[in-house]
Amino acid sequence: MSEQEVFMRAPAPTPKRTVYTDAMQIFHRAADLIGLAPRVRLELEEPDYEHIFYITAKLKDRLVPLSADQARAFGDLPATKLRNPEGLEPLADGKFILNGRALLGSDVSIRGGHLRLSDGNIYKLVPGESRRFKAYRVQHNQARGPYKGGIRYHHEVSLDLFKALAAEMTWKTAIVEVPFGGAKGGIQIDPRQYGREEIEAITLRFMYKLKRLIGPDVDIPAPDVGTNSEIMGLLFRQYSDGENERHTLRGVVTGKDVRIGGSEGRAKATGRGVAFCIEDYYAEKGSSVRGKSFIVQGFGNVGSSVAEILNAMGARLLAVNDAEGTVYNSDGIDVPALISYVQDPKNLKRSVFGFPGAQRIEKKDWWEVPADILIPAALGGEITADVAERVKVKLIAEGANGPTTPEADKVIARRGIDLIPDIIANAGGVTVSYYEWIQNKRMESWSEAEVNRKLEFGMKRNWRIIRDIARNSARQTEMHDSRRFCISREVDTRCAAMILALKRIEAHYQLEGFSQ
Ligand code: NAD
């Protein structure tokens, strides 16, 4: 056999399985089912642009605590009395940042670069160094409008993950009918290990590099894991600094504080959108959220707001798991008290861990808490096939992006657990980001009641179309019309949501054509 024959007979290599290939499985399934036009498929299979860049920042001096063993050598070191204790910024990992001139004018006793603080502990003074961080922006597709998607600050990010999250944004913006495409990006960093002024410097430098890639009509970032309205304010400042007609640029980021052009209702919009889907799910069954029990994973922006809103609708929160721990109360957790506990500035890890109104349990037991609803609102890939076998819930509403693995999806289907998939469930955030963007363009400011009313209509109308596609029940009502989207057979809700997205995106390519 010639070398060429051997080459030709060799089986095609199996593509490496990644977060992105996992996330795209549902795309391929839906694309096959609707016979997506081959060229549209190629357009959507990979992102338009994948940007990787590096940013540097000068860190501040730090005080790093010594272990009891190491501290013994400094037993007789007197405590340093700081003239300005405000200059010491505590971090979640037990270190302190020395802001400003914290030590200036203080009675400082330093030995070999070590000092004792008033808490009695010995700390090593580590001079601030310069550090490099890896940053990303993936722009997946813009057939329907400017790229749109969040900024994540987290230590476990990668190009592959951002590709998956950017594609999710393309599907999501199509599903809730907002005129955007999909993007995602962020920095590989654990923000809890850095002080406020360091995060500010890193954020400004990030935008310094990002600026030529984005714009109010090009690509519009928003908050995601590890970022918030404060970070959005910094991004806006850096983007618009020194620009003529600066006020016209407010729409370059959404999720801003309402006092600087943010929208009323944006902060809780993602959680509210999840709650609207759950409310409609029960309403259709002639039931209601009142009296239902639920468990939540993640108690940040999405987890805490969905808990607050469902609680106000009469549902009971039984247990919460976050990055630091898990709490459980069979009588129901006092949600406002838990939110105050997590948001207390003294709670440096912003965690439910140690909440006095509940008992501590292990994460493995948390998955098995019997409840009506499970709401993952943390990171991706948490609901594995094994977890899906163990959960004791009737409905999963995905607040997080990509929380369920493809294997788990099969288990969920087999066990008859209902699913509100992420690309509709958590699309409330981008919906209100769109309202914020319109308000910025028009120099308007809408009331929270108006925002919530529009959001409710947008979420429920599209969730109903998805359920119709799933059941193959094409119909037109006052609120929605699913006739264009049903495909003459039943599918699961995740596939139905993807079908809705693909049909809406495909229409743009079909009706507008391709530019050459
Ligand atoms: P956040 O940073 O405000 O909160 C994240 C929460 O997840 C924290 O409570 C953290 O403790 C918890 N967490 C992190 N790692 C964990 C782990 N390994 N196990 C358990 N809990 C863990 O982030 P957020 O904005 O609330 O985003 C949460 C999810 O919702 C993400 O998947 C995000 O992509 C998605 N999402 C957010 C928005 C938004 O508007 N913020 C919109 C759509 C989707």
PDB file of C-alpha atoms in Angstrom, residues 15-246:
ATOM      1  CA  PRO A  15     -12.520  16.256  17.073  1.00  0.00           C
ATOM      2  CA  LYS A  16     -11.284  17.081  20.572  1.00  0.00           C
ATOM      3  CA  ARG A  17     -14.124  17.525  23.012  1.00  0.00           C
ATOM      4  CA  THR A  18     -14.140  21.014  24.552  1.00  0.00           C
ATOM      5  CA  VAL A  19     -16.544  23.335  26.361  1.00  0.00           C
ATOM      6  CA  TYR A  20     -17.253  24.875  22.951  1.00  0.00           C
ATOM      7  CA  THR A  21     -17.907  21.600  21.128  1.00  0.00           C
ATOM      8  CA  ASP A  22     -20.167  20.537  24.012  1.00  0.00           C
ATOM      9  CA  ALA A  23     -22.069  23.818  23.850  1.00  0.00           C
ATOM     10  CA  MET A  24     -22.435  23.519  20.064  1.00  0.00           C
ATOM     11  CA  GLN A  25     -23.950  20.021  20.151  1.00  0.00           C
ATOM     12  CA  ILE A  26     -27.417  21.496  20.524  1.00  0.00           C
ATOM     13  CA  PHE A  27     -26.721  23.925  17.665  1.00  0.00           C
ATOM     14  CA  HIS A  28     -25.911  21.023  15.343  1.00  0.00           C
ATOM     15  CA  ARG A  29     -28.938  19.024  16.467  1.00  0.00           C
ATOM     16  CA  ALA A  30     -31.312  21.937  15.843  1.00  0.00           C
ATOM     17  CA  ALA A  31     -29.547  22.872  12.576  1.00  0.00           C
ATOM     18  CA  ASP A  32     -30.015  19.286  11.304  1.00  0.00           C
ATOM     19  CA  LEU A  33     -33.671  19.243  12.300  1.00  0.00           C
ATOM     20  CA  ILE A  34     -34.568  22.462  10.485  1.00  0.00           C
ATOM     21  CA  GLY A  35     -32.193  21.852   7.564  1.00  0.00           C
ATOM     22  CA  LEU A  36     -30.329  25.096   8.248  1.00  0.00           C
ATOM     23  CA  ALA A  37     -28.871  26.549   5.043  1.00  0.00           C
ATOM     24  CA  PRO A  38     -25.281  25.225   4.769  1.00  0.00           C
ATOM     25  CA  ARG A  39     -23.694  28.649   4.361  1.00  0.00           C
ATOM     26  CA  VAL A  40     -25.569  30.036   7.397  1.00  0.00           C
ATOM     27  CA  ARG A  41     -24.345  27.029   9.329  1.00  0.00           C
ATOM     28  CA  LEU A  42     -20.755  27.809   8.400  1.00  0.00           C
ATOM     29  CA  GLU A  43     -21.257  31.446   9.446  1.00  0.00           C
ATOM     30  CA  LEU A  44     -22.516  30.390  12.861  1.00  0.00           C
ATOM     31  CA  GLU A  45     -20.254  27.407  13.547  1.00  0.00           C
ATOM     32  CA  GLU A  46     -17.258  29.565  14.481  1.00  0.00           C
ATOM     33  CA  PRO A  47     -17.062  33.134  15.821  1.00  0.00           C
ATOM     34  CA  ASP A  48     -16.437  36.102  13.520  1.00  0.00           C
ATOM     35  CA  TYR A  49     -13.459  37.268  15.633  1.00  0.00           C
ATOM     36  CA  GLU A  50     -11.449  35.872  18.551  1.00  0.00           C
ATOM     37  CA  HIS A  51      -9.343  38.531  20.258  1.00  0.00           C
ATOM     38  CA  ILE A  52      -6.722  37.649  22.862  1.00  0.00           C
ATOM     39  CA  PHE A  53      -4.629  40.417  24.355  1.00  0.00           C
ATOM     40  CA  TYR A  54      -2.612  41.177  27.461  1.00  0.00           C
ATOM     41  CA  ILE A  55      -2.884  43.952  29.974  1.00  0.00           C
ATOM     42  CA  THR A  56      -0.388  44.945  32.624  1.00  0.00           C
ATOM     43  CA  ALA A  57      -0.885  46.736  35.915  1.00  0.00           C
ATOM     44  CA  LYS A  58       1.255  47.835  38.826  1.00  0.00           C
ATOM     45  CA  LEU A  59      -0.021  46.237  42.037  1.00  0.00           C
ATOM     46  CA  LYS A  60       0.103  47.842  45.476  1.00  0.00           C
ATOM     47  CA  ASP A  61       2.111  46.818  48.505  1.00  0.00           C
ATOM     48  CA  ARG A  62       0.484  44.001  50.487  1.00  0.00           C
ATOM     49  CA  LEU A  63       0.581  42.637  54.002  1.00  0.00           C
ATOM     50  CA  VAL A  64       0.609  38.846  53.859  1.00  0.00           C
ATOM     51  CA  PRO A  65      -0.259  36.973  57.093  1.00  0.00           C
ATOM     52  CA  LEU A  66       2.314  34.507  58.481  1.00  0.00           C
ATOM     53  CA  SER A  67       1.334  31.078  59.750  1.00  0.00           C
ATOM     54  CA  ALA A  68       1.423  30.580  63.560  1.00  0.00           C
ATOM     55  CA  ASP A  69       4.709  28.683  63.159  1.00  0.00           C
ATOM     56  CA  GLN A  70       6.379  31.399  61.121  1.00  0.00           C
ATOM     57  CA  ALA A  71       5.039  34.120  63.442  1.00  0.00           C
ATOM     58  CA  ARG A  72       6.692  32.599  66.520  1.00  0.00           C
ATOM     59  CA  ALA A  73      10.042  34.218  65.621  1.00  0.00           C
ATOM     60  CA  PHE A  74       8.380  37.648  65.979  1.00  0.00           C
ATOM     61  CA  GLY A  75       6.751  36.996  69.373  1.00  0.00           C
ATOM     62  CA  ASP A  76       8.167  40.176  70.916  1.00  0.00           C
ATOM     63  CA  LEU A  77       7.439  42.511  67.982  1.00  0.00           C
ATOM     64  CA  PRO A  78       5.264  45.402  69.225  1.00  0.00           C
ATOM     65  CA  ALA A  79       2.018  46.165  67.380  1.00  0.00           C
ATOM     66  CA  THR A  80       2.108  48.914  64.769  1.00  0.00           C
ATOM     67  CA  LYS A  81      -0.382  51.712  65.428  1.00  0.00           C
ATOM     68  CA  LEU A  82      -1.678  52.996  62.119  1.00  0.00           C
ATOM     69  CA  ARG A  83      -2.510  56.673  61.936  1.00  0.00           C
ATOM     70  CA  ASN A  84      -4.898  55.955  59.079  1.00  0.00           C
ATOM     71  CA  PRO A  85      -6.460  52.465  59.473  1.00  0.00           C
ATOM     72  CA  GLU A  86      -8.682  53.254  56.465  1.00  0.00           C
ATOM     73  CA  GLY A  87      -5.558  52.828  54.345  1.00  0.00           C
ATOM     74  CA  LEU A  88      -5.629  49.088  55.069  1.00  0.00           C
ATOM     75  CA  GLU A  89      -7.970  47.255  52.703  1.00  0.00           C
ATOM     76  CA  PRO A  90      -8.793  43.679  53.752  1.00  0.00           C
ATOM     77  CA  LEU A  91      -8.939  41.023  51.022  1.00  0.00           C
ATOM     78  CA  ALA A  92     -10.935  37.797  51.073  1.00  0.00           C
ATOM     79  CA  ASP A  93      -7.715  35.728  51.269  1.00  0.00           C
ATOM     80  CA  GLY A  94      -6.626  37.302  54.610  1.00  0.00           C
ATOM     81  CA  LYS A  95      -4.127  39.743  53.106  1.00  0.00           C
ATOM     82  CA  PHE A  96      -4.297  43.536  53.328  1.00  0.00           C
ATOM     83  CA  ILE A  97      -3.630  46.078  50.589  1.00  0.00           C
ATOM     84  CA  LEU A  98      -1.762  49.188  51.711  1.00  0.00           C
ATOM     85  CA  ASN A  99      -3.639  52.008  49.996  1.00  0.00           C
ATOM     86  CA  GLY A 100      -2.301  55.547  49.824  1.00  0.00           C
ATOM     87  CA  ARG A 101       0.155  56.315  52.557  1.00  0.00           C
ATOM     88  CA  ALA A 102      -1.278  54.020  55.197  1.00  0.00           C
ATOM     89  CA  LEU A 103       1.972  53.777  57.145  1.00  0.00           C
ATOM     90  CA  LEU A 104       2.962  57.431  56.880  1.00  0.00           C
ATOM     91  CA  GLY A 105       3.017  59.184  60.279  1.00  0.00           C
ATOM     92  CA  SER A 106       2.276  55.902  62.119  1.00  0.00           C
ATOM     93  CA  ASP A 107       4.344  54.326  64.891  1.00  0.00           C
ATOM     94  CA  VAL A 108       5.709  51.480  62.787  1.00  0.00           C
ATOM     95  CA  SER A 109       7.743  48.597  64.228  1.00  0.00           C
ATOM     96  CA  ILE A 110       9.170  46.601  61.329  1.00  0.00           C
ATOM     97  CA  ARG A 111      11.634  43.732  61.681  1.00  0.00           C
ATOM     98  CA  GLY A 112      13.001  42.030  58.582  1.00  0.00           C
ATOM     99  CA  GLY A 113      10.043  43.356  56.580  1.00  0.00           C
ATOM    100  CA  HIS A 114       7.493  42.067  59.091  1.00  0.00           C
ATOM    101  CA  LEU A 115       5.069  43.922  61.328  1.00  0.00           C
ATOM    102  CA  ARG A 116       2.283  43.157  63.783  1.00  0.00           C
ATOM    103  CA  LEU A 117      -1.175  44.666  63.286  1.00  0.00           C
ATOM    104  CA  SER A 118      -3.665  45.470  66.038  1.00  0.00           C
ATOM    105  CA  ASP A 119      -5.357  42.074  65.408  1.00  0.00           C
ATOM    106  CA  GLY A 120      -2.211  40.542  66.977  1.00  0.00           C
ATOM    107  CA  ASN A 121      -1.118  38.738  63.795  1.00  0.00           C
ATOM    108  CA  ILE A 122       2.295  39.096  62.123  1.00  0.00           C
ATOM    109  CA  TYR A 123       2.345  40.147  58.451  1.00  0.00           C
ATOM    110  CA  LYS A 124       5.067  40.208  55.849  1.00  0.00           C
ATOM    111  CA  LEU A 125       5.252  43.411  53.838  1.00  0.00           C
ATOM    112  CA  VAL A 126       5.376  42.421  50.144  1.00  0.00           C
ATOM    113  CA  PRO A 127       6.204  45.301  47.778  1.00  0.00           C
ATOM    114  CA  GLY A 128       3.772  45.788  44.889  1.00  0.00           C
ATOM    115  CA  GLU A 129       4.966  44.315  41.608  1.00  0.00           C
ATOM    116  CA  SER A 130       3.821  44.712  38.029  1.00  0.00           C
ATOM    117  CA  ARG A 131       1.691  41.873  36.712  1.00  0.00           C
ATOM    118  CA  ARG A 132       0.359  40.748  33.345  1.00  0.00           C
ATOM    119  CA  PHE A 133      -3.195  39.464  32.794  1.00  0.00           C
ATOM    120  CA  LYS A 134      -4.673  37.645  29.823  1.00  0.00           C
ATOM    121  CA  ALA A 135      -7.787  39.256  28.363  1.00  0.00           C
ATOM    122  CA  TYR A 136     -10.334  38.148  25.764  1.00  0.00           C
ATOM    123  CA  ARG A 137     -13.129  39.386  23.555  1.00  0.00           C
ATOM    124  CA  VAL A 138     -14.901  36.919  21.306  1.00  0.00           C
ATOM    125  CA  GLN A 139     -17.329  38.401  18.758  1.00  0.00           C
ATOM    126  CA  HIS A 140     -19.458  35.543  17.563  1.00  0.00           C
ATOM    127  CA  ASN A 141     -22.018  36.933  15.135  1.00  0.00           C
ATOM    128  CA  GLN A 142     -23.584  40.235  14.105  1.00  0.00           C
ATOM    129  CA  ALA A 143     -26.181  39.230  11.524  1.00  0.00           C
ATOM    130  CA  ARG A 144     -28.961  40.739  13.646  1.00  0.00           C
ATOM    131  CA  GLY A 145     -27.151  43.780  15.091  1.00  0.00           C
ATOM    132  CA  PRO A 146     -24.068  44.913  17.043  1.00  0.00           C
ATOM    133  CA  TYR A 147     -22.167  42.284  19.026  1.00  0.00           C
ATOM    134  CA  LYS A 148     -23.444  42.129  22.605  1.00  0.00           C
ATOM    135  CA  GLY A 149     -22.285  40.241  25.685  1.00  0.00           C
ATOM    136  CA  GLY A 150     -20.904  40.348  29.185  1.00  0.00           C
ATOM    137  CA  ILE A 151     -17.470  40.872  30.701  1.00  0.00           C
ATOM    138  CA  ARG A 152     -16.338  38.145  33.104  1.00  0.00           C
ATOM    139  CA  TYR A 153     -13.543  38.527  35.683  1.00  0.00           C
ATOM    140  CA  HIS A 154     -12.703  35.009  36.814  1.00  0.00           C
ATOM    141  CA  HIS A 155      -9.595  32.871  37.228  1.00  0.00           C
ATOM    142  CA  GLU A 156     -11.056  29.949  35.259  1.00  0.00           C
ATOM    143  CA  VAL A 157     -11.700  31.421  31.831  1.00  0.00           C
ATOM    144  CA  SER A 158     -10.339  30.471  28.423  1.00  0.00           C
ATOM    145  CA  LEU A 159     -10.798  31.267  24.751  1.00  0.00           C
ATOM    146  CA  ASP A 160     -12.866  28.113  24.447  1.00  0.00           C
ATOM    147  CA  LEU A 161     -15.221  29.156  27.254  1.00  0.00           C
ATOM    148  CA  PHE A 162     -15.655  32.655  25.844  1.00  0.00           C
ATOM    149  CA  LYS A 163     -16.420  31.185  22.417  1.00  0.00           C
ATOM    150  CA  ALA A 164     -19.215  29.123  23.977  1.00  0.00           C
ATOM    151  CA  LEU A 165     -20.569  32.078  25.959  1.00  0.00           C
ATOM    152  CA  ALA A 166     -20.390  34.413  22.931  1.00  0.00           C
ATOM    153  CA  ALA A 167     -22.350  31.941  20.801  1.00  0.00           C
ATOM    154  CA  GLU A 168     -24.945  31.664  23.584  1.00  0.00           C
ATOM    155  CA  MET A 169     -25.412  35.435  23.331  1.00  0.00           C
ATOM    156  CA  THR A 170     -26.114  35.140  19.593  1.00  0.00           C
ATOM    157  CA  TRP A 171     -28.876  32.612  20.319  1.00  0.00           C
ATOM    158  CA  LYS A 172     -30.224  34.579  23.258  1.00  0.00           C
ATOM    159  CA  THR A 173     -30.510  37.949  21.526  1.00  0.00           C
ATOM    160  CA  ALA A 174     -32.408  36.254  18.685  1.00  0.00           C
ATOM    161  CA  ILE A 175     -34.727  34.475  21.120  1.00  0.00           C
ATOM    162  CA  VAL A 176     -35.779  37.646  22.938  1.00  0.00           C
ATOM    163  CA  GLU A 177     -35.911  39.595  19.667  1.00  0.00           C
ATOM    164  CA  VAL A 178     -33.405  42.301  20.552  1.00  0.00           C
ATOM    165  CA  PRO A 179     -31.424  43.662  17.572  1.00  0.00           C
ATOM    166  CA  PHE A 180     -28.009  42.447  18.658  1.00  0.00           C
ATOM    167  CA  GLY A 181     -25.570  39.669  17.874  1.00  0.00           C
ATOM    168  CA  GLY A 182     -23.406  37.767  20.363  1.00  0.00           C
ATOM    169  CA  ALA A 183     -20.082  38.396  22.103  1.00  0.00           C
ATOM    170  CA  LYS A 184     -18.363  37.704  25.420  1.00  0.00           C
ATOM    171  CA  GLY A 185     -15.048  38.497  27.033  1.00  0.00           C
ATOM    172  CA  GLY A 186     -13.179  39.320  30.170  1.00  0.00           C
ATOM    173  CA  ILE A 187      -9.985  38.877  32.121  1.00  0.00           C
ATOM    174  CA  GLN A 188      -8.331  35.820  33.629  1.00  0.00           C
ATOM    175  CA  ILE A 189      -8.203  37.074  37.214  1.00  0.00           C
ATOM    176  CA  ASP A 190      -9.594  36.249  40.643  1.00  0.00           C
ATOM    177  CA  PRO A 191     -10.928  39.706  41.521  1.00  0.00           C
ATOM    178  CA  ARG A 192     -11.134  38.836  45.222  1.00  0.00           C
ATOM    179  CA  GLN A 193      -7.337  38.788  45.415  1.00  0.00           C
ATOM    180  CA  TYR A 194      -7.041  42.437  44.367  1.00  0.00           C
ATOM    181  CA  GLY A 195      -7.868  45.756  46.021  1.00  0.00           C
ATOM    182  CA  ARG A 196     -10.437  48.264  44.814  1.00  0.00           C
ATOM    183  CA  GLU A 197      -7.861  50.614  43.274  1.00  0.00           C
ATOM    184  CA  GLU A 198      -6.039  47.699  41.625  1.00  0.00           C
ATOM    185  CA  ILE A 199      -9.273  46.472  40.014  1.00  0.00           C
ATOM    186  CA  GLU A 200      -9.910  50.019  38.844  1.00  0.00           C
ATOM    187  CA  ALA A 201      -6.449  50.242  37.237  1.00  0.00           C
ATOM    188  CA  ILE A 202      -6.807  46.806  35.611  1.00  0.00           C
ATOM    189  CA  THR A 203     -10.294  47.694  34.294  1.00  0.00           C
ATOM    190  CA  LEU A 204      -9.105  50.997  32.810  1.00  0.00           C
ATOM    191  CA  ARG A 205      -6.178  49.280  31.129  1.00  0.00           C
ATOM    192  CA  PHE A 206      -8.531  46.588  29.814  1.00  0.00           C
ATOM    193  CA  MET A 207     -10.698  49.236  28.137  1.00  0.00           C
ATOM    194  CA  TYR A 208      -7.604  51.041  26.858  1.00  0.00           C
ATOM    195  CA  LYS A 209      -6.836  47.905  24.825  1.00  0.00           C
ATOM    196  CA  LEU A 210     -10.469  46.980  24.074  1.00  0.00           C
ATOM    197  CA  LYS A 211     -11.477  50.401  22.797  1.00  0.00           C
ATOM    198  CA  ARG A 212     -10.671  49.912  19.132  1.00  0.00           C
ATOM    199  CA  LEU A 213     -12.681  46.660  19.042  1.00  0.00           C
ATOM    200  CA  ILE A 214     -15.987  47.953  20.432  1.00  0.00           C
ATOM    201  CA  GLY A 215     -18.427  50.870  20.297  1.00  0.00           C
ATOM    202  CA  PRO A 216     -22.109  51.718  20.946  1.00  0.00           C
ATOM    203  CA  ASP A 217     -23.035  50.427  17.486  1.00  0.00           C
ATOM    204  CA  VAL A 218     -20.277  47.827  17.160  1.00  0.00           C
ATOM    205  CA  ASP A 219     -20.001  45.735  20.320  1.00  0.00           C
ATOM    206  CA  ILE A 220     -21.597  46.489  23.679  1.00  0.00           C
ATOM    207  CA  PRO A 221     -20.294  44.843  26.876  1.00  0.00           C
ATOM    208  CA  ALA A 222     -22.316  44.317  30.086  1.00  0.00           C
ATOM    209  CA  PRO A 223     -21.762  42.760  33.554  1.00  0.00           C
ATOM    210  CA  ASP A 224     -21.221  39.028  34.053  1.00  0.00           C
ATOM    211  CA  VAL A 225     -19.552  36.924  36.765  1.00  0.00           C
ATOM    212  CA  GLY A 226     -17.132  39.055  38.812  1.00  0.00           C
ATOM    213  CA  THR A 227     -18.184  42.403  37.319  1.00  0.00           C
ATOM    214  CA  ASN A 228     -20.942  44.868  38.222  1.00  0.00           C
ATOM    215  CA  SER A 229     -22.310  48.373  37.584  1.00  0.00           C
ATOM    216  CA  GLU A 230     -19.202  49.980  39.115  1.00  0.00           C
ATOM    217  CA  ILE A 231     -16.953  48.214  36.612  1.00  0.00           C
ATOM    218  CA  MET A 232     -19.317  49.255  33.800  1.00  0.00           C
ATOM    219  CA  GLY A 233     -18.988  52.886  34.994  1.00  0.00           C
ATOM    220  CA  LEU A 234     -15.186  52.617  34.799  1.00  0.00           C
ATOM    221  CA  LEU A 235     -15.359  51.056  31.337  1.00  0.00           C
ATOM    222  CA  PHE A 236     -17.604  53.876  30.155  1.00  0.00           C
ATOM    223  CA  ARG A 237     -15.309  56.549  31.609  1.00  0.00           C
ATOM    224  CA  GLN A 238     -12.230  55.099  29.951  1.00  0.00           C
ATOM    225  CA  TYR A 239     -13.989  54.598  26.616  1.00  0.00           C
ATOM    226  CA  SER A 240     -15.396  58.140  26.486  1.00  0.00           C
ATOM    227  CA  ASP A 241     -12.610  60.100  28.208  1.00  0.00           C
ATOM    228  CA  GLY A 242     -11.710  63.188  26.214  1.00  0.00           C
ATOM    229  CA  GLU A 243     -14.104  62.341  23.364  1.00  0.00           C
ATOM    230  CA  ASN A 244     -16.217  65.032  21.752  1.00  0.00           C
ATOM    231  CA  GLU A 245     -19.944  64.360  22.209  1.00  0.00           C
ATOM    232  CA  ARG A 246     -19.144  62.040  25.073  1.00  0.00           C
TER     233      ARG A 246
END
